[in-house]
mmCIF file of C-alpha atoms in Angstrom:
data_model
loop_
_atom_site.group_PDB
_atom_site.id
_atom_site.type_symbol
_atom_site.label_atom_id
_atom_site.label_comp_id
_atom_site.label_asym_id
_atom_site.label_seq_id
_atom_site.Cartn_x
_atom_site.Cartn_y
_atom_site.Cartn_z
ATOM 1 C CA HIS A 168 166.669 139.357 90.150
ATOM 2 C CA ARG A 169 164.854 136.062 89.737
ATOM 3 C CA HIS A 170 165.580 133.302 92.238
ATOM 4 C CA ALA A 171 167.048 130.098 90.859
ATOM 5 C CA GLY A 172 163.820 128.073 90.929
ATOM 6 C CA GLN A 173 162.009 130.646 88.795
ATOM 7 C CA TYR A 174 164.985 131.264 86.523
ATOM 8 C CA GLN A 175 165.676 127.571 86.023
ATOM 9 C CA ARG A 176 162.119 126.906 84.841
ATOM 10 C CA ARG A 177 162.365 129.722 82.308
ATOM 11 C CA SER A 178 165.886 128.838 81.150
ATOM 12 C CA ASP A 179 164.887 125.164 80.798
ATOM 13 C CA GLU A 180 162.074 126.138 78.445
ATOM 14 C CA GLU A 181 164.213 128.536 76.409
ATOM 15 C CA VAL A 182 167.107 126.093 76.022
ATOM 16 C CA GLU A 183 165.011 122.982 75.377
ATOM 17 C CA ASN A 184 162.736 124.751 72.897
ATOM 18 C CA ALA A 185 165.557 126.462 70.990
ATOM 19 C CA PRO A 186 165.367 125.616 67.237
ATOM 20 C CA GLY A 187 168.023 123.191 66.045
ATOM 21 C CA GLY A 188 169.647 122.989 69.456
ATOM 22 C CA VAL A 189 170.920 126.576 69.168
ATOM 23 C CA LYS A 190 171.494 128.145 72.578
ATOM 24 C CA PRO A 191 169.251 131.181 73.190
ATOM 25 C CA PHE A 192 172.062 132.648 75.364
ATOM 26 C CA ASP A 193 175.698 131.813 76.115
ATOM 27 C CA MET A 194 176.084 133.236 79.571
ATOM 28 C CA VAL A 195 174.158 133.893 82.788
ATOM 29 C CA ILE A 196 175.420 136.833 84.851
ATOM 30 C CA VAL A 197 174.324 137.569 88.413
ATOM 31 C CA TYR A 198 175.243 140.296 90.859
ATOM 32 C CA ARG A 199 175.909 137.836 93.699
ATOM 33 C CA ILE A 200 175.243 134.137 93.915
ATOM 34 C CA ASP A 201 173.184 134.574 97.106
ATOM 35 C CA ARG A 202 170.824 136.762 95.042
ATOM 36 C CA PHE A 203 170.461 133.912 92.561
ATOM 37 C CA ALA A 204 169.719 130.917 94.813
ATOM 38 C CA ARG A 205 168.785 130.632 98.473
ATOM 39 C CA LYS A 206 169.710 126.964 98.797
ATOM 40 C CA LEU A 207 173.093 125.464 97.912
ATOM 41 C CA ARG A 208 171.484 122.321 96.479
ATOM 42 C CA ILE A 209 169.413 124.379 94.019
ATOM 43 C CA LEU A 210 172.444 126.475 93.051
ATOM 44 C CA LEU A 211 174.556 123.414 92.238
ATOM 45 C CA ASP A 212 171.718 121.810 90.276
ATOM 46 C CA VAL A 213 171.401 124.929 88.126
ATOM 47 C CA ILE A 214 175.173 125.138 87.544
ATOM 48 C CA ASP A 215 175.246 121.461 86.496
ATOM 49 C CA TYR A 216 172.440 122.155 84.051
ATOM 50 C CA PHE A 217 174.309 125.143 82.608
ATOM 51 C CA GLU A 218 177.472 123.055 82.192
ATOM 52 C CA GLU A 219 175.534 120.309 80.444
ATOM 53 C CA LYS A 220 174.165 122.856 77.968
ATOM 54 C CA GLY A 221 177.460 124.725 77.550
ATOM 55 C CA ILE A 222 176.277 127.894 79.263
ATOM 56 C CA GLN A 223 178.727 129.954 81.317
ATOM 57 C CA PHE A 224 177.865 131.270 84.785
ATOM 58 C CA ILE A 225 179.420 134.496 86.096
ATOM 59 C CA SER A 226 179.031 136.314 89.404
ATOM 60 C CA CYS A 227 179.931 140.017 89.282
ATOM 61 C CA SER A 228 180.826 140.265 92.979
ATOM 62 C CA GLU A 229 182.737 136.985 93.371
ATOM 63 C CA SER A 230 185.501 135.606 91.187
ATOM 64 C CA ILE A 231 183.807 132.372 90.186
ATOM 65 C CA ASP A 232 184.902 130.262 87.230
ATOM 66 C CA THR A 233 182.850 127.066 87.040
ATOM 67 C CA SER A 234 184.979 125.613 84.247
ATOM 68 C CA ASN A 235 187.510 124.124 86.711
ATOM 69 C CA ALA A 236 187.381 122.095 89.920
ATOM 70 C CA PHE A 237 188.699 124.908 92.124
ATOM 71 C CA GLY A 238 186.031 127.290 90.865
ATOM 72 C CA LYS A 239 183.338 124.716 91.583
ATOM 73 C CA ALA A 240 184.712 124.203 95.107
ATOM 74 C CA MET A 241 184.741 127.960 95.748
ATOM 75 C CA LEU A 242 181.178 128.161 94.469
ATOM 76 C CA GLY A 243 180.138 125.500 96.973
ATOM 77 C CA ILE A 244 181.957 127.202 99.867
ATOM 78 C CA ILE A 245 180.450 130.609 99.098
ATOM 79 C CA GLY A 246 177.033 129.000 98.731
ATOM 80 C CA VAL A 247 177.315 127.316 102.139
ATOM 81 C CA ILE A 248 178.403 130.564 103.812
ATOM 82 C CA ALA A 249 175.601 132.523 102.134
ATOM 83 C CA GLU A 250 173.022 129.956 103.245
ATOM 84 C CA TRP A 251 174.364 129.998 106.804
ATOM 85 C CA GLU A 252 174.224 133.813 106.867
ATOM 86 C CA ARG A 253 170.618 133.779 105.707
ATOM 87 C CA GLU A 254 169.578 131.255 108.347
ATOM 88 C CA THR A 255 171.393 133.245 111.065
ATOM 89 C CA THR A 256 169.723 136.466 109.932
ATOM 90 C CA LYS A 257 166.355 134.705 109.872
ATOM 91 C CA GLN A 258 166.827 133.473 113.459
ATOM 92 C CA ARG A 259 167.904 136.932 114.657
ATOM 93 C CA THR A 260 164.935 138.537 112.919
ATOM 94 C CA GLN A 261 162.535 136.041 114.511
ATOM 95 C CA ALA A 262 164.072 136.594 117.954
ATOM 96 C CA GLY A 263 163.793 140.367 117.516
ATOM 97 C CA LYS A 264 160.187 140.009 116.411
ATOM 98 C CA GLU A 265 159.284 137.946 119.485
ATOM 99 C CA GLN A 266 160.996 140.459 121.801
ATOM 100 C CA ALA A 267 159.014 143.278 120.191
ATOM 101 C CA ILE A 268 155.735 141.350 120.582
ATOM 102 C CA ASP A 269 156.498 140.741 124.276
ATOM 103 C CA ARG A 270 156.870 144.521 124.637
ATOM 104 C CA GLY A 271 153.374 144.909 123.183
ATOM 105 C CA VAL A 272 154.125 145.589 119.514
ATOM 106 C CA TYR A 273 151.312 144.239 117.323
ATOM 107 C CA MET A 274 152.736 142.656 114.163
ATOM 108 C CA GLY A 275 149.533 142.383 112.155
ATOM 109 C CA THR A 276 149.110 144.587 109.081
ATOM 110 C CA SER A 277 146.012 146.141 110.590
ATOM 111 C CA ALA A 278 144.767 146.188 114.187
ATOM 112 C CA PRO A 279 141.890 143.795 114.993
ATOM 113 C CA TYR A 280 138.340 145.118 114.863
ATOM 114 C CA GLY A 281 137.803 147.173 118.032
ATOM 115 C CA TYR A 282 141.417 148.349 118.250
ATOM 116 C CA LYS A 283 143.906 150.666 116.577
ATOM 117 C CA LYS A 284 147.696 150.901 116.764
ATOM 118 C CA ASN A 285 149.229 153.781 118.703
ATOM 119 C CA LYS A 286 152.600 155.413 117.939
ATOM 120 C CA GLU A 287 154.418 152.543 119.698
ATOM 121 C CA LYS A 288 152.468 150.054 117.485
ATOM 122 C CA ARG A 289 150.660 148.723 120.536
ATOM 123 C CA LEU A 290 146.952 147.936 120.534
ATOM 124 C CA GLU A 291 144.731 150.708 121.812
ATOM 125 C CA VAL A 292 140.939 150.568 122.098
ATOM 126 C CA LEU A 293 139.076 152.271 119.234
ATOM 127 C CA PRO A 294 135.849 153.361 120.984
ATOM 128 C CA GLN A 295 133.634 153.418 117.869
ATOM 129 C CA GLU A 296 134.438 149.806 116.975
ATOM 130 C CA ALA A 297 134.703 148.634 120.593
ATOM 131 C CA GLU A 298 131.067 149.603 121.193
ATOM 132 C CA ILE A 299 130.014 147.312 118.335
ATOM 133 C CA VAL A 300 132.089 144.443 119.791
ATOM 134 C CA LYS A 301 130.341 144.898 123.154
ATOM 135 C CA GLU A 302 126.949 144.970 121.419
ATOM 136 C CA ILE A 303 127.730 141.732 119.565
ATOM 137 C CA PHE A 304 128.538 139.936 122.818
ATOM 138 C CA GLU A 305 125.424 141.340 124.513
ATOM 139 C CA LEU A 306 123.172 140.242 121.638
ATOM 140 C CA PHE A 307 124.699 136.760 121.665
ATOM 141 C CA VAL A 308 125.028 136.142 125.419
ATOM 142 C CA ILE A 309 122.167 138.147 126.950
ATOM 143 C CA GLN A 310 119.553 138.390 124.184
ATOM 144 C CA LYS A 311 120.347 134.890 122.832
ATOM 145 C CA LYS A 312 120.475 136.032 119.191
ATOM 146 C CA ASN A 313 122.262 133.695 116.787
ATOM 147 C CA THR A 314 125.165 134.840 114.628
ATOM 148 C CA GLN A 315 123.053 135.347 111.487
ATOM 149 C CA GLN A 316 120.497 137.432 113.364
ATOM 150 C CA ILE A 317 123.301 139.602 114.748
ATOM 151 C CA ALA A 318 124.808 139.986 111.256
ATOM 152 C CA ASP A 319 121.425 141.034 109.837
ATOM 153 C CA TYR A 320 120.885 143.448 112.719
ATOM 154 C CA LEU A 321 124.238 145.196 112.218
ATOM 155 C CA GLY A 322 123.596 145.411 108.479
ATOM 156 C CA SER A 323 120.205 147.017 109.069
ATOM 157 C CA LYS A 324 121.883 149.609 111.325
ATOM 158 C CA LYS A 325 124.410 150.419 108.541
ATOM 159 C CA VAL A 326 127.391 149.410 110.693
ATOM 160 C CA LEU A 327 130.580 149.151 108.644
ATOM 161 C CA THR A 328 132.096 145.662 108.463
ATOM 162 C CA PRO A 329 135.706 145.215 109.707
ATOM 163 C CA LEU A 330 137.536 145.903 106.405
ATOM 164 C CA PRO A 331 135.658 149.096 105.390
ATOM 165 C CA SER A 332 135.765 150.229 109.016
ATOM 166 C CA SER A 333 139.561 149.808 109.171
ATOM 167 C CA ILE A 334 139.858 151.954 106.033
ATOM 168 C CA TYR A 335 137.419 154.561 107.355
ATOM 169 C CA TYR A 336 139.364 154.914 110.624
ATOM 170 C CA GLN A 337 142.675 154.935 108.680
ATOM 171 C CA LYS A 338 143.992 151.729 110.214
ATOM 172 C CA ARG A 339 144.913 150.568 106.714
ATOM 173 C CA GLU A 340 145.021 151.934 103.185
ATOM 174 C CA ALA A 341 142.175 151.366 100.778
ATOM 175 C CA GLY A 342 142.764 148.400 98.487
ATOM 176 C CA ARG A 343 140.688 147.072 95.649
ATOM 177 C CA LYS A 344 137.032 147.991 95.544
ATOM 178 C CA LYS A 345 134.902 145.738 97.725
ATOM 179 C CA VAL A 346 132.265 143.741 95.836
ATOM 180 C CA ASN A 347 129.831 143.358 98.730
ATOM 181 C CA SER A 348 128.115 146.191 100.527
ATOM 182 C CA PRO A 349 130.290 147.758 103.277
ATOM 183 C CA TYR A 350 127.393 146.933 105.635
ATOM 184 C CA PHE A 351 127.116 143.248 104.662
ATOM 185 C CA TRP A 352 128.066 141.278 107.777
ATOM 186 C CA ARG A 353 128.664 137.535 107.492
ATOM 187 C CA ASP A 354 127.657 135.254 110.340
ATOM 188 C CA THR A 355 131.179 133.764 110.256
ATOM 189 C CA THR A 356 132.620 137.231 110.958
ATOM 190 C CA ILE A 357 130.400 137.497 114.036
ATOM 191 C CA ARG A 358 131.485 134.044 115.212
ATOM 192 C CA ASP A 359 135.179 134.914 114.749
ATOM 193 C CA ILE A 360 134.736 138.022 116.905
ATOM 194 C CA LEU A 361 132.956 136.015 119.605
ATOM 195 C CA LYS A 362 135.836 133.500 119.750
ATOM 196 C CA ASP A 363 138.768 135.944 119.624
ATOM 197 C CA GLU A 364 140.662 136.281 122.925
ATOM 198 C CA VAL A 365 142.195 139.538 121.741
ATOM 199 C CA TYR A 366 139.154 141.194 123.359
ATOM 200 C CA LEU A 367 140.368 139.891 126.736
ATOM 201 C CA GLY A 368 143.685 141.707 126.255
ATOM 202 C CA ILE A 369 145.497 138.566 125.057
ATOM 203 C CA TYR A 370 147.602 138.577 121.887
ATOM 204 C CA TYR A 371 148.422 135.193 120.349
ATOM 205 C CA TYR A 372 150.799 134.907 117.410
ATOM 206 C CA ASN A 373 152.551 132.170 115.418
ATOM 207 C CA LYS A 374 149.134 130.678 114.634
ATOM 208 C CA ASN A 375 150.140 129.348 111.215
ATOM 209 C CA ARG A 376 153.007 127.395 109.728
ATOM 210 C CA GLY A 377 152.875 128.285 106.066
ATOM 211 C CA PRO A 378 149.288 127.700 104.895
ATOM 212 C CA LYS A 379 148.613 125.249 107.757
ATOM 213 C CA ARG A 380 146.714 126.409 110.841
ATOM 214 C CA LEU A 381 148.451 125.216 114.003
ATOM 215 C CA ASP A 382 146.726 123.745 117.034
ATOM 216 C CA LYS A 383 146.227 126.313 119.787
ATOM 217 C CA SER A 384 148.732 124.432 121.981
ATOM 218 C CA GLU A 385 151.438 125.524 119.503
ATOM 219 C CA TRP A 386 150.481 129.201 119.447
ATOM 220 C CA LYS A 387 152.727 131.719 121.171
ATOM 221 C CA LYS A 388 151.403 134.283 123.610
ATOM 222 C CA SER A 389 152.661 137.816 124.124
ATOM 223 C CA GLY A 390 153.726 138.708 127.646
ATOM 224 C CA HIS A 391 152.116 142.128 127.207
ATOM 225 C CA ILE A 392 148.465 142.558 128.219
ATOM 226 C CA HIS A 393 146.632 145.291 126.288
ATOM 227 C CA ASP A 394 143.350 146.926 127.335
ATOM 228 C CA ASP A 395 140.425 144.539 127.177
ATOM 229 C CA ILE A 396 137.008 145.232 125.653
ATOM 230 C CA ILE A 397 135.100 142.224 127.019
ATOM 231 C CA ASP A 398 135.260 140.940 130.600
ATOM 232 C CA ARG A 399 136.251 137.338 131.255
ATOM 233 C CA GLY A 400 132.798 136.303 132.511
ATOM 234 C CA THR A 401 130.966 137.505 129.397
ATOM 235 C CA PHE A 402 133.564 135.928 127.127
ATOM 236 C CA GLU A 403 133.306 132.551 128.886
ATOM 237 C CA MET A 404 129.514 132.606 128.626
ATOM 238 C CA ALA A 405 129.847 133.202 124.886
ATOM 239 C CA GLN A 406 132.202 130.224 124.557
ATOM 240 C CA ARG A 407 129.803 127.990 126.507
ATOM 241 C CA ARG A 408 126.952 128.937 124.213
ATOM 242 C CA ILE A 409 129.097 128.217 121.147
ATOM 243 C CA GLN A 410 129.958 124.791 122.588
ATOM 244 C CA GLU A 411 126.280 124.134 123.366
ATOM 245 C CA ASP A 412 125.430 124.875 119.731
ATOM 246 C CA ILE A 413 128.120 122.425 118.580
ATOM 247 C CA ALA A 414 126.818 119.742 120.980
ATOM 248 C CA PHE A 415 123.266 120.317 119.718
ATOM 249 C CA ARG A 416 124.339 119.915 116.089
ATOM 250 C CA ASN A 417 126.206 116.707 116.954
ATOM 251 C CA SER A 418 123.140 115.304 118.718
ATOM 252 C CA MET A 419 121.046 116.072 115.656
ATOM 253 C CA LYS A 420 123.529 114.179 113.495
ATOM 254 C CA ALA A 421 123.345 111.202 115.869
ATOM 255 C CA ALA A 422 119.559 111.228 115.571
ATOM 256 C CA ASP A 423 119.829 111.100 111.781
ATOM 257 C CA ASN A 424 119.734 107.266 111.920
ATOM 258 C CA HIS A 425 116.011 107.478 112.640
ATOM 259 C CA LEU A 426 113.345 107.995 109.998
ATOM 260 C CA TYR A 427 111.699 111.408 110.338
ATOM 261 C CA LEU A 428 109.604 112.174 107.282
ATOM 262 C CA LEU A 429 109.908 115.951 107.684
ATOM 263 C CA SER A 430 113.648 115.841 108.394
ATOM 264 C CA GLY A 431 115.414 118.357 106.159
ATOM 265 C CA LEU A 432 112.128 119.811 104.926
ATOM 266 C CA LEU A 433 110.824 121.988 107.737
ATOM 267 C CA LYS A 434 112.964 123.850 110.257
ATOM 268 C CA CYS A 435 111.981 125.765 113.330
ATOM 269 C CA HIS A 436 113.088 129.374 112.951
ATOM 270 C CA ALA A 437 114.253 129.481 116.583
ATOM 271 C CA CYS A 438 116.434 126.367 116.145
ATOM 272 C CA TYR A 439 117.829 127.140 112.663
ATOM 273 C CA ASP A 440 121.577 127.679 112.839
ATOM 274 C CA PRO A 441 122.879 129.421 109.687
ATOM 275 C CA TYR A 442 126.433 128.569 110.699
ATOM 276 C CA SER A 443 125.843 124.872 110.032
ATOM 277 C CA ASP A 444 122.722 124.924 107.816
ATOM 278 C CA ARG A 445 123.247 126.513 104.410
ATOM 279 C CA GLU A 446 119.531 126.848 103.613
ATOM 280 C CA PRO A 447 116.600 127.251 105.995
ATOM 281 C CA ILE A 448 114.273 125.149 103.815
ATOM 282 C CA THR A 449 114.980 122.047 101.689
ATOM 283 C CA TRP A 450 112.283 121.322 99.150
ATOM 284 C CA THR A 451 112.795 117.556 98.801
ATOM 285 C CA GLY A 452 113.264 114.811 101.329
ATOM 286 C CA THR A 453 116.476 112.936 102.044
ATOM 287 C CA SER A 454 116.941 109.231 101.346
ATOM 288 C CA LYS A 455 116.645 107.183 104.525
ATOM 289 C CA VAL A 456 117.402 103.542 105.357
ATOM 290 C CA ILE A 457 113.969 102.133 106.137
ATOM 291 C CA ASP A 458 114.578 98.398 106.628
ATOM 292 C CA LYS A 459 117.234 95.825 107.449
ATOM 293 C CA ASN A 460 117.997 95.269 103.752
ATOM 294 C CA ASN A 461 119.232 98.871 103.506
ATOM 295 C CA ASN A 462 116.478 99.821 101.070
ATOM 296 C CA LYS A 463 116.118 103.577 100.678
ATOM 297 C CA ARG A 464 113.231 105.779 99.691
ATOM 298 C CA THR A 465 113.054 109.508 99.083
ATOM 299 C CA TYR A 466 109.913 111.292 100.266
ATOM 300 C CA TYR A 467 108.502 114.390 98.568
ATOM 301 C CA TYR A 468 106.006 116.930 99.875
#
């Protein structure tokens, strides 16, 4: 049950590499043509290739004979109808999915950290994880800890990270063995939690188009409001602090045009941001423009 794109690549290789031009097969048989190719253009390209190489194409469910003009026409008509049916089914499925989401059904494979799915597949607060979410926001907003400090703190307390926790609380099945410790929190995981509006009771979907991440203006929002874990005021304070950190990093980049001999060598522990700085200490200086002729010099300590 290979689709045409996959099958064509394999058949191309087998036919083209056949010794002495001998065909490796005389006939290709499929159950239905809509199981062979999803697009009419691809189907016709494959049939043309088969004809060129003297290979017969047979569909078990449809009476298709590609050796005459009528058979080719029927093949095209059936292909068009099959493609139309698939697109219609796709649209109906998408509409049904959106209706379910508006009723509160969560479509993700596993519920977000802090939640679980109930019997109606709606998000329900998971107290054990929700307490950790609240603690993360308190450490960030009230105690002014940075994301790496919070990650280290949770690791020292042996708090399970989101994936092992979801397996422990049976929100998902165990997959391959995790390489890192189940208590190894990344600072990026903390930052993602701090920015996720799901903790306000808001469920956004349609965030991606294929591999591309869409702008938030293109996201879709469920009409259902689930139980929140974080209040609006605390969440907004967290976002302001995140924006302040971004503004601070940008100001530091703007100041990079000046010559500071210790720049990149010594960092204040209180100002170090592991989210943007990969290493807390750099052992050599960075080349700087030191005169109008753009001469550079690297300083060492």
